Amino acid sequence: MKIYIDGKYYSKEEAKVSVFDHGLLYGDGVFEGIRAYNGRVFKLDEHLERLFESMRGIFIEPRWSLEKLRSLVVETVRLNGLKDAYIRLVVTRGYGDLGLDLRKCKVPSLIIIADHISLYPESTYQTGVTLVASHLRRVSHQSLTPNIKSLNYLNNILAKDGAVRAGAGEAVMLNMEGYVTECTGDNIFFLKGGVWYTPPAWAGLLDGVTRRVAIELIGKELKMPVKEELFTLFHLYQAEEIFLTGTAAEILPAVKIDGRVIGTGKPGPRTQQLVGHFRDLTRKTGVPVYETAGSAK
Ligand code: PXG
């Protein structure tokens, strides 16, 4: 495995950062997770644009242009000889003395890992995942907006662990007002009366790239309406179908929430249709890793 750190590639054993990196000391940094399918990097520019937005949100001055990052991501996948990959970009505040002032760090660090990821067991995609509401509220945008994909994931990690301890696969997180936001590493959609619902991107959640893809596919391929609206757990309990979206999670059907069975207790038919359309799109679009000539994004 070849891992990119600040201009050089290292083996897995040698790929290390300083104990004085503020990414480690304070969770001071941002990241992205991107997938490559069939030798093409899916929605690369959308992820890189979000990375720039996250950096801007925490005052990290980018040292790399969009074009440079694009070619580094493609190069890292190519050097690792991968066709299907999970690409993890991390931008840390960099090396600096102890203390919170971000001016202590002069140069941000860039790490690119191309590997694989599995958030849920393969069987969960056939059976559907079980959800429970977390007692931990999603960190408020009044404290640290979840729109910044920061290296502070303890809120999500602890909510995920609570779900697993309760025997479920994933946790539904509410905002401080009690409205549903997202799961711990995925956005959430539900179907009721011919309309799909998902919380708006400003409700205290990460505006997922896969979320946006799902909204587009529901309109274009399923020819159904999607409303971005606030809703509560009660509304989720009445859902006919539920699914989660994420780069790592892809499209994952959910079949139970807080003990209430959704639909027939199996992945819903519309969700399964959507999974098919999503698979098509991921295999046919994206920035090619191994050819240089012409491509659709
Ligand atoms: N919400 C949160 C909190 C996330 O972290 C998503 C939604 C889905 O967004 P995308 O853009 O991927 O559709 C995420 C995604 C990892 C990892 O280890 C990353 C995420 C989730 C789980 C694991 O890289 N981010």
mmCIF file of C-alpha atoms and ligand atoms in Angstrom:
data_model
loop_
_atom_site.group_PDB
_atom_site.id
_atom_site.type_symbol
_atom_site.label_atom_id
_atom_site.label_comp_id
_atom_site.label_asym_id
_atom_site.label_seq_id
_atom_site.Cartn_x
_atom_site.Cartn_y
_atom_site.Cartn_z
ATOM 1 C CA MET A 1 0.000 0.000 0.000
ATOM 2 C CA LYS A 2 1.275 3.460 -0.923
ATOM 3 C CA ILE A 3 0.048 6.360 1.202
ATOM 4 C CA TYR A 4 0.536 9.978 0.177
ATOM 5 C CA ILE A 5 1.736 12.428 2.835
ATOM 6 C CA ASP A 6 2.831 15.947 1.886
ATOM 7 C CA GLY A 7 4.454 15.203 -1.438
ATOM 8 C CA LYS A 8 5.795 11.675 -0.855
ATOM 9 C CA TYR A 9 4.448 8.131 -0.829
ATOM 10 C CA TYR A 10 5.045 5.822 2.142
ATOM 11 C CA SER A 11 4.322 2.184 2.939
ATOM 12 C CA LYS A 12 1.558 1.465 5.451
ATOM 13 C CA GLU A 13 4.168 0.907 8.187
ATOM 14 C CA GLU A 14 6.049 4.101 7.411
ATOM 15 C CA ALA A 15 3.026 6.386 6.893
ATOM 16 C CA LYS A 16 3.091 8.401 10.116
ATOM 17 C CA VAL A 17 2.362 11.904 11.365
ATOM 18 C CA SER A 18 4.028 13.819 14.187
ATOM 19 C CA VAL A 19 2.649 13.627 17.743
ATOM 20 C CA PHE A 20 2.715 17.441 17.512
ATOM 21 C CA ASP A 21 0.275 17.459 14.588
ATOM 22 C CA HIS A 22 -2.789 19.386 15.719
ATOM 23 C CA GLY A 23 -4.990 16.921 13.847
ATOM 24 C CA LEU A 24 -3.950 14.388 16.486
ATOM 25 C CA LEU A 25 -3.617 16.753 19.447
ATOM 26 C CA TYR A 26 -6.900 18.621 18.972
ATOM 27 C CA GLY A 27 -8.849 16.973 16.160
ATOM 28 C CA ASP A 28 -7.954 20.129 14.251
ATOM 29 C CA GLY A 29 -8.452 19.243 10.624
ATOM 30 C CA VAL A 30 -10.959 18.100 8.026
ATOM 31 C CA PHE A 31 -11.433 15.047 5.821
ATOM 32 C CA GLU A 32 -13.233 13.490 2.877
ATOM 33 C CA GLY A 33 -14.213 9.955 1.935
ATOM 34 C CA ILE A 34 -14.477 9.252 -1.786
ATOM 35 C CA ARG A 35 -15.126 6.017 -3.659
ATOM 36 C CA ALA A 36 -13.738 4.706 -6.904
ATOM 37 C CA TYR A 37 -15.822 2.163 -8.814
ATOM 38 C CA ASN A 38 -14.625 0.169 -11.758
ATOM 39 C CA GLY A 39 -11.555 2.376 -12.265
ATOM 40 C CA ARG A 40 -13.385 5.692 -11.986
ATOM 41 C CA VAL A 41 -13.493 8.128 -9.082
ATOM 42 C CA PHE A 42 -17.139 8.896 -8.340
ATOM 43 C CA LYS A 43 -18.155 12.554 -7.818
ATOM 44 C CA LEU A 44 -14.530 13.588 -7.312
ATOM 45 C CA ASP A 45 -15.058 17.331 -7.806
ATOM 46 C CA GLU A 46 -18.089 17.402 -5.499
ATOM 47 C CA HIS A 47 -15.987 15.877 -2.707
ATOM 48 C CA LEU A 48 -13.030 18.176 -3.353
ATOM 49 C CA GLU A 49 -15.295 21.221 -3.364
ATOM 50 C CA ARG A 50 -16.695 20.161 -0.005
ATOM 51 C CA LEU A 51 -13.143 19.667 1.279
ATOM 52 C CA PHE A 52 -12.336 23.254 0.276
ATOM 53 C CA GLU A 53 -15.519 24.458 2.009
ATOM 54 C CA SER A 54 -14.555 22.582 5.180
ATOM 55 C CA MET A 55 -11.023 24.062 5.045
ATOM 56 C CA ARG A 56 -12.438 27.555 4.559
ATOM 57 C CA GLY A 57 -14.744 26.930 7.526
ATOM 58 C CA ILE A 58 -11.763 26.359 9.841
ATOM 59 C CA PHE A 59 -9.249 28.794 8.307
ATOM 60 C CA ILE A 60 -6.951 26.309 6.610
ATOM 61 C CA GLU A 61 -5.449 28.036 3.601
ATOM 62 C CA PRO A 62 -5.323 25.456 0.792
ATOM 63 C CA ARG A 63 -1.822 24.860 -0.575
ATOM 64 C CA TRP A 64 -3.227 22.780 -3.432
ATOM 65 C CA SER A 65 -5.420 23.805 -6.338
ATOM 66 C CA LEU A 66 -8.497 21.766 -7.231
ATOM 67 C CA GLU A 67 -6.600 20.412 -10.275
ATOM 68 C CA LYS A 68 -3.625 19.381 -8.141
ATOM 69 C CA LEU A 69 -5.835 17.559 -5.628
ATOM 70 C CA ARG A 70 -7.747 15.874 -8.435
ATOM 71 C CA SER A 71 -4.540 14.518 -9.952
ATOM 72 C CA LEU A 72 -3.122 13.453 -6.562
ATOM 73 C CA VAL A 73 -6.269 11.440 -5.777
ATOM 74 C CA VAL A 74 -6.201 9.749 -9.169
ATOM 75 C CA GLU A 75 -2.449 9.085 -8.854
ATOM 76 C CA THR A 76 -2.833 7.523 -5.396
ATOM 77 C CA VAL A 77 -5.509 5.121 -6.631
ATOM 78 C CA ARG A 78 -3.404 4.274 -9.688
ATOM 79 C CA LEU A 79 -0.203 3.673 -7.722
ATOM 80 C CA ASN A 80 -2.125 1.247 -5.523
ATOM 81 C CA GLY A 81 -3.455 -0.582 -8.579
ATOM 82 C CA LEU A 82 -7.061 -0.336 -7.367
ATOM 83 C CA LYS A 83 -10.235 -0.385 -9.465
ATOM 84 C CA ASP A 84 -12.649 -0.211 -6.535
ATOM 85 C CA ALA A 85 -11.389 1.847 -3.627
ATOM 86 C CA TYR A 86 -12.274 4.014 -0.675
ATOM 87 C CA ILE A 87 -10.144 7.130 -0.756
ATOM 88 C CA ARG A 88 -9.598 8.985 2.482
ATOM 89 C CA LEU A 89 -8.263 12.532 2.266
ATOM 90 C CA VAL A 90 -7.202 14.172 5.503
ATOM 91 C CA VAL A 91 -6.069 17.764 5.863
ATOM 92 C CA THR A 92 -4.664 18.520 9.309
ATOM 93 C CA ARG A 93 -3.703 21.872 10.776
ATOM 94 C CA GLY A 94 -0.162 20.502 10.722
ATOM 95 C CA TYR A 95 2.787 20.488 13.093
ATOM 96 C CA GLY A 96 2.889 23.060 15.898
ATOM 97 C CA ASP A 97 3.637 23.730 19.552
ATOM 98 C CA LEU A 98 1.081 22.764 22.200
ATOM 99 C CA GLY A 99 -1.805 25.187 22.576
ATOM 100 C CA LEU A 100 -5.020 26.012 20.772
ATOM 101 C CA ASP A 101 -3.994 29.022 18.715
ATOM 102 C CA LEU A 102 -4.116 27.852 15.117
ATOM 103 C CA ARG A 103 -1.247 30.248 14.303
ATOM 104 C CA LYS A 104 1.083 27.812 16.058
ATOM 105 C CA CYS A 105 0.865 25.646 12.940
ATOM 106 C CA LYS A 106 2.513 27.071 9.858
ATOM 107 C CA VAL A 107 1.862 24.406 7.236
ATOM 108 C CA PRO A 108 -1.195 22.122 6.907
ATOM 109 C CA SER A 109 -0.611 18.457 6.102
ATOM 110 C CA LEU A 110 -2.315 16.471 3.366
ATOM 111 C CA ILE A 111 -2.765 12.718 3.617
ATOM 112 C CA ILE A 112 -4.341 10.493 0.955
ATOM 113 C CA ILE A 113 -5.094 6.844 1.670
ATOM 114 C CA ALA A 114 -6.578 4.546 -0.989
ATOM 115 C CA ASP A 115 -7.945 1.415 0.639
ATOM 116 C CA HIS A 116 -11.270 -0.383 1.188
ATOM 117 C CA ILE A 117 -14.013 0.290 3.722
ATOM 118 C CA SER A 118 -16.873 -1.759 5.100
ATOM 119 C CA LEU A 119 -19.257 0.067 7.454
ATOM 120 C CA TYR A 120 -21.839 -2.721 7.709
ATOM 121 C CA PRO A 121 -21.638 -6.475 7.115
ATOM 122 C CA GLU A 122 -22.458 -7.445 3.506
ATOM 123 C CA SER A 123 -25.626 -9.284 4.648
ATOM 124 C CA THR A 124 -27.072 -6.006 5.999
ATOM 125 C CA TYR A 125 -27.517 -4.787 2.412
ATOM 126 C CA GLN A 126 -29.858 -7.758 1.765
ATOM 127 C CA THR A 127 -31.686 -7.828 5.093
ATOM 128 C CA GLY A 128 -31.713 -4.083 5.820
ATOM 129 C CA VAL A 129 -30.308 -2.346 8.871
ATOM 130 C CA THR A 130 -32.023 -1.842 12.238
ATOM 131 C CA LEU A 131 -32.085 1.712 13.600
ATOM 132 C CA VAL A 132 -32.396 3.137 17.094
ATOM 133 C CA ALA A 133 -32.656 6.775 18.099
ATOM 134 C CA SER A 134 -29.556 7.982 19.900
ATOM 135 C CA HIS A 135 -29.870 9.803 23.223
ATOM 136 C CA LEU A 136 -26.899 11.910 22.072
ATOM 137 C CA ARG A 137 -27.939 14.971 20.088
ATOM 138 C CA ARG A 138 -26.056 15.776 16.891
ATOM 139 C CA VAL A 139 -23.582 18.562 17.662
ATOM 140 C CA SER A 140 -25.430 21.820 17.068
ATOM 141 C CA HIS A 141 -24.529 24.175 14.244
ATOM 142 C CA GLN A 142 -24.493 26.784 17.010
ATOM 143 C CA SER A 143 -21.378 25.051 18.387
ATOM 144 C CA LEU A 144 -19.685 23.434 15.406
ATOM 145 C CA THR A 145 -21.642 23.012 12.227
ATOM 146 C CA PRO A 146 -21.875 19.399 11.036
ATOM 147 C CA ASN A 147 -21.492 20.856 7.528
ATOM 148 C CA ILE A 148 -17.770 20.976 8.308
ATOM 149 C CA LYS A 149 -16.441 17.435 7.874
ATOM 150 C CA SER A 150 -14.037 17.852 10.750
ATOM 151 C CA LEU A 151 -11.725 15.411 12.497
ATOM 152 C CA ASN A 152 -13.955 15.669 15.604
ATOM 153 C CA TYR A 153 -16.133 12.561 15.227
ATOM 154 C CA LEU A 154 -16.635 11.579 18.876
ATOM 155 C CA ASN A 155 -20.268 12.716 18.756
ATOM 156 C CA ASN A 156 -20.864 10.224 15.945
ATOM 157 C CA ILE A 157 -18.584 7.496 17.321
ATOM 158 C CA LEU A 158 -20.361 7.464 20.688
ATOM 159 C CA ALA A 159 -23.811 7.487 19.064
ATOM 160 C CA LYS A 160 -22.772 4.581 16.809
ATOM 161 C CA ASP A 161 -21.451 2.656 19.786
ATOM 162 C CA GLY A 162 -24.729 3.232 21.650
ATOM 163 C CA ALA A 163 -26.622 1.703 18.740
ATOM 164 C CA VAL A 164 -24.320 -1.310 18.534
ATOM 165 C CA ARG A 165 -24.556 -1.866 22.327
ATOM 166 C CA ALA A 166 -28.346 -1.776 21.968
ATOM 167 C CA GLY A 167 -28.131 -4.513 19.311
ATOM 168 C CA ALA A 168 -28.925 -2.207 16.375
ATOM 169 C CA GLY A 169 -26.837 -1.411 13.308
ATOM 170 C CA GLU A 170 -27.096 2.344 13.189
ATOM 171 C CA ALA A 171 -28.234 5.342 15.264
ATOM 172 C CA VAL A 172 -30.630 8.090 14.228
ATOM 173 C CA MET A 173 -29.446 11.430 15.588
ATOM 174 C CA LEU A 174 -31.725 14.370 16.410
ATOM 175 C CA ASN A 175 -30.791 18.029 16.612
ATOM 176 C CA MET A 176 -31.249 20.115 19.762
ATOM 177 C CA GLU A 177 -34.857 20.861 18.743
ATOM 178 C CA GLY A 178 -35.657 17.161 18.448
ATOM 179 C CA TYR A 179 -35.819 16.998 14.654
ATOM 180 C CA VAL A 180 -34.173 14.111 12.827
ATOM 181 C CA THR A 181 -30.821 15.073 11.281
ATOM 182 C CA GLU A 182 -28.892 12.033 10.050
ATOM 183 C CA CYS A 183 -27.276 8.799 11.177
ATOM 184 C CA THR A 184 -23.702 8.598 12.447
ATOM 185 C CA GLY A 185 -22.052 8.413 9.027
ATOM 186 C CA ASP A 186 -25.010 8.530 6.669
ATOM 187 C CA ASN A 187 -27.954 10.709 5.663
ATOM 188 C CA ILE A 188 -31.538 9.461 5.975
ATOM 189 C CA PHE A 189 -34.582 9.330 3.665
ATOM 190 C CA PHE A 190 -38.092 7.966 4.152
ATOM 191 C CA LEU A 191 -41.113 7.320 1.931
ATOM 192 C CA LYS A 192 -44.688 8.116 2.887
ATOM 193 C CA GLY A 193 -47.702 8.443 0.588
ATOM 194 C CA GLY A 194 -45.713 8.613 -2.654
ATOM 195 C CA VAL A 195 -43.324 11.324 -1.394
ATOM 196 C CA TRP A 196 -39.740 10.945 -0.200
ATOM 197 C CA TYR A 197 -38.534 13.075 2.704
ATOM 198 C CA THR A 198 -35.060 13.995 3.921
ATOM 199 C CA PRO A 199 -34.039 16.732 6.372
ATOM 200 C CA PRO A 200 -32.743 19.974 4.821
ATOM 201 C CA ALA A 201 -28.956 20.432 4.675
ATOM 202 C CA TRP A 202 -29.120 23.314 7.178
ATOM 203 C CA ALA A 203 -30.844 21.245 9.902
ATOM 204 C CA GLY A 204 -27.546 20.261 11.547
ATOM 205 C CA LEU A 205 -26.161 17.520 9.358
ATOM 206 C CA LEU A 206 -23.541 16.853 6.737
ATOM 207 C CA ASP A 207 -24.840 17.652 3.252
ATOM 208 C CA GLY A 208 -23.813 14.306 1.835
ATOM 209 C CA VAL A 209 -22.680 13.911 -1.746
ATOM 210 C CA THR A 210 -24.625 10.632 -1.893
ATOM 211 C CA ARG A 211 -27.640 12.447 -0.409
ATOM 212 C CA ARG A 212 -27.583 14.822 -3.368
ATOM 213 C CA VAL A 213 -27.177 11.917 -5.792
ATOM 214 C CA ALA A 214 -30.175 10.150 -4.204
ATOM 215 C CA ILE A 215 -32.334 13.294 -4.484
ATOM 216 C CA GLU A 216 -31.442 13.522 -8.170
ATOM 217 C CA LEU A 217 -32.047 9.820 -8.892
ATOM 218 C CA ILE A 218 -35.401 9.787 -7.073
ATOM 219 C CA GLY A 219 -36.577 12.602 -9.355
ATOM 220 C CA LYS A 220 -34.989 11.442 -12.603
ATOM 221 C CA GLU A 221 -35.264 7.657 -12.386
ATOM 222 C CA LEU A 222 -38.053 6.884 -9.894
ATOM 223 C CA LYS A 223 -39.954 9.971 -11.088
ATOM 224 C CA MET A 224 -41.055 10.690 -7.543
ATOM 225 C CA PRO A 225 -41.022 13.919 -5.512
ATOM 226 C CA VAL A 226 -38.502 14.585 -2.712
ATOM 227 C CA LYS A 227 -39.181 17.118 0.026
ATOM 228 C CA GLU A 228 -36.358 18.517 2.147
ATOM 229 C CA GLU A 229 -38.284 19.096 5.367
ATOM 230 C CA LEU A 230 -37.865 18.855 9.099
ATOM 231 C CA PHE A 231 -39.535 15.821 10.684
ATOM 232 C CA THR A 232 -39.518 13.940 13.971
ATOM 233 C CA LEU A 233 -39.044 10.305 14.986
ATOM 234 C CA PHE A 234 -42.826 9.916 15.006
ATOM 235 C CA HIS A 235 -42.866 10.564 11.242
ATOM 236 C CA LEU A 236 -40.106 8.010 10.684
ATOM 237 C CA TYR A 237 -42.169 5.420 12.599
ATOM 238 C CA GLN A 238 -44.957 5.781 9.983
ATOM 239 C CA ALA A 239 -42.586 5.373 7.016
ATOM 240 C CA GLU A 240 -43.310 2.878 4.240
ATOM 241 C CA GLU A 241 -39.599 2.663 3.364
ATOM 242 C CA ILE A 242 -36.400 4.064 4.831
ATOM 243 C CA PHE A 243 -32.874 4.137 3.454
ATOM 244 C CA LEU A 244 -29.541 5.661 4.423
ATOM 245 C CA THR A 245 -26.972 7.194 2.075
ATOM 246 C CA GLY A 246 -23.230 7.741 2.290
ATOM 247 C CA THR A 247 -20.083 7.294 0.278
ATOM 248 C CA ALA A 248 -18.982 4.499 2.588
ATOM 249 C CA ALA A 249 -22.529 3.190 3.283
ATOM 250 C CA GLU A 250 -23.752 3.651 -0.341
ATOM 251 C CA ILE A 251 -27.556 3.144 -0.288
ATOM 252 C CA LEU A 252 -28.554 1.034 2.683
ATOM 253 C CA PRO A 253 -32.182 -0.016 3.329
ATOM 254 C CA ALA A 254 -33.444 0.253 6.923
ATOM 255 C CA VAL A 255 -36.199 -2.088 8.101
ATOM 256 C CA LYS A 256 -36.796 -1.313 11.758
ATOM 257 C CA ILE A 257 -36.621 1.768 13.948
ATOM 258 C CA ASP A 258 -37.011 1.839 17.740
ATOM 259 C CA GLY A 259 -38.809 -1.523 17.579
ATOM 260 C CA ARG A 260 -41.257 -0.467 14.826
ATOM 261 C CA VAL A 261 -41.075 -2.634 11.706
ATOM 262 C CA ILE A 262 -40.965 -0.606 8.472
ATOM 263 C CA GLY A 263 -43.083 -1.893 5.575
ATOM 264 C CA THR A 264 -42.847 -5.671 5.351
ATOM 265 C CA GLY A 265 -39.652 -5.762 7.394
ATOM 266 C CA LYS A 266 -37.635 -6.260 4.200
ATOM 267 C CA PRO A 267 -35.891 -3.630 2.030
ATOM 268 C CA GLY A 268 -38.644 -1.676 0.237
ATOM 269 C CA PRO A 269 -39.270 -2.056 -3.524
ATOM 270 C CA ARG A 270 -38.612 1.616 -4.319
ATOM 271 C CA THR A 271 -35.400 1.531 -2.312
ATOM 272 C CA GLN A 272 -34.262 -1.540 -4.220
ATOM 273 C CA GLN A 273 -35.004 0.193 -7.516
ATOM 274 C CA LEU A 274 -32.967 3.162 -6.361
ATOM 275 C CA VAL A 275 -30.047 0.909 -5.394
ATOM 276 C CA GLY A 276 -30.079 -0.411 -8.977
ATOM 277 C CA HIS A 277 -29.972 3.085 -10.465
ATOM 278 C CA PHE A 278 -27.218 4.098 -8.042
ATOM 279 C CA ARG A 279 -25.107 1.064 -9.048
ATOM 280 C CA ASP A 280 -25.519 1.967 -12.718
ATOM 281 C CA LEU A 281 -24.427 5.534 -12.129
ATOM 282 C CA THR A 282 -21.392 4.599 -10.036
ATOM 283 C CA ARG A 283 -20.158 2.165 -12.651
ATOM 284 C CA LYS A 284 -20.663 4.428 -15.645
ATOM 285 C CA THR A 285 -19.589 7.866 -14.428
ATOM 286 C CA GLY A 286 -16.572 9.341 -12.672
ATOM 287 C CA VAL A 287 -13.042 10.477 -13.382
ATOM 288 C CA PRO A 288 -11.061 7.634 -15.028
ATOM 289 C CA VAL A 289 -7.977 6.454 -13.172
ATOM 290 C CA TYR A 290 -6.267 4.456 -15.877
ATOM 291 C CA GLU A 291 -7.104 6.194 -19.174
ATOM 292 C CA THR A 292 -6.040 9.732 -19.919
ATOM 293 C CA ALA A 293 -8.398 10.511 -22.813
ATOM 294 C CA GLY A 294 -11.957 11.886 -22.570
ATOM 295 C CA SER A 295 -14.414 11.120 -19.831
ATOM 296 C CA ALA A 296 -17.670 12.159 -18.317
ATOM 297 C CA LYS A 297 -17.434 13.415 -14.769
HETATM 298 N N1 PXG B 1 -23.151 12.149 7.534
HETATM 299 C C1 PXG B 1 -21.961 12.082 8.159
HETATM 300 C C2 PXG B 1 -21.857 12.545 9.556
HETATM 301 C C3 PXG B 1 -20.852 11.569 7.468
HETATM 302 O O1 PXG B 1 -19.671 11.518 8.087
HETATM 303 C C4 PXG B 1 -22.270 11.219 5.532
HETATM 304 C C5 PXG B 1 -23.318 11.736 6.262
HETATM 305 C C6 PXG B 1 -22.489 10.859 4.090
HETATM 306 O O2 PXG B 1 -21.908 11.828 3.230
HETATM 307 P P1 PXG B 1 -21.378 11.458 1.774
HETATM 308 O O3 PXG B 1 -20.868 12.735 1.226
HETATM 309 O O4 PXG B 1 -20.302 10.450 1.933
HETATM 310 O O5 PXG B 1 -22.549 10.929 1.032
HETATM 311 C C7 PXG B 1 -21.005 11.100 6.139
HETATM 312 C C8 PXG B 1 -19.874 10.489 5.376
HETATM 313 C C9 PXG B 1 -14.791 7.404 6.931
HETATM 314 C C10 PXG B 1 -16.254 7.695 7.039
HETATM 315 O O6 PXG B 1 -14.260 6.615 7.715
HETATM 316 C C11 PXG B 1 -16.784 8.843 6.479
HETATM 317 C C12 PXG B 1 -18.136 9.142 6.587
HETATM 318 C C13 PXG B 1 -18.960 8.272 7.245
HETATM 319 C C14 PXG B 1 -18.417 7.104 7.818
HETATM 320 C C15 PXG B 1 -17.078 6.805 7.709
HETATM 321 O O7 PXG B 1 -14.146 7.945 6.026
HETATM 322 N N2 PXG B 1 -18.634 10.309 6.036
#
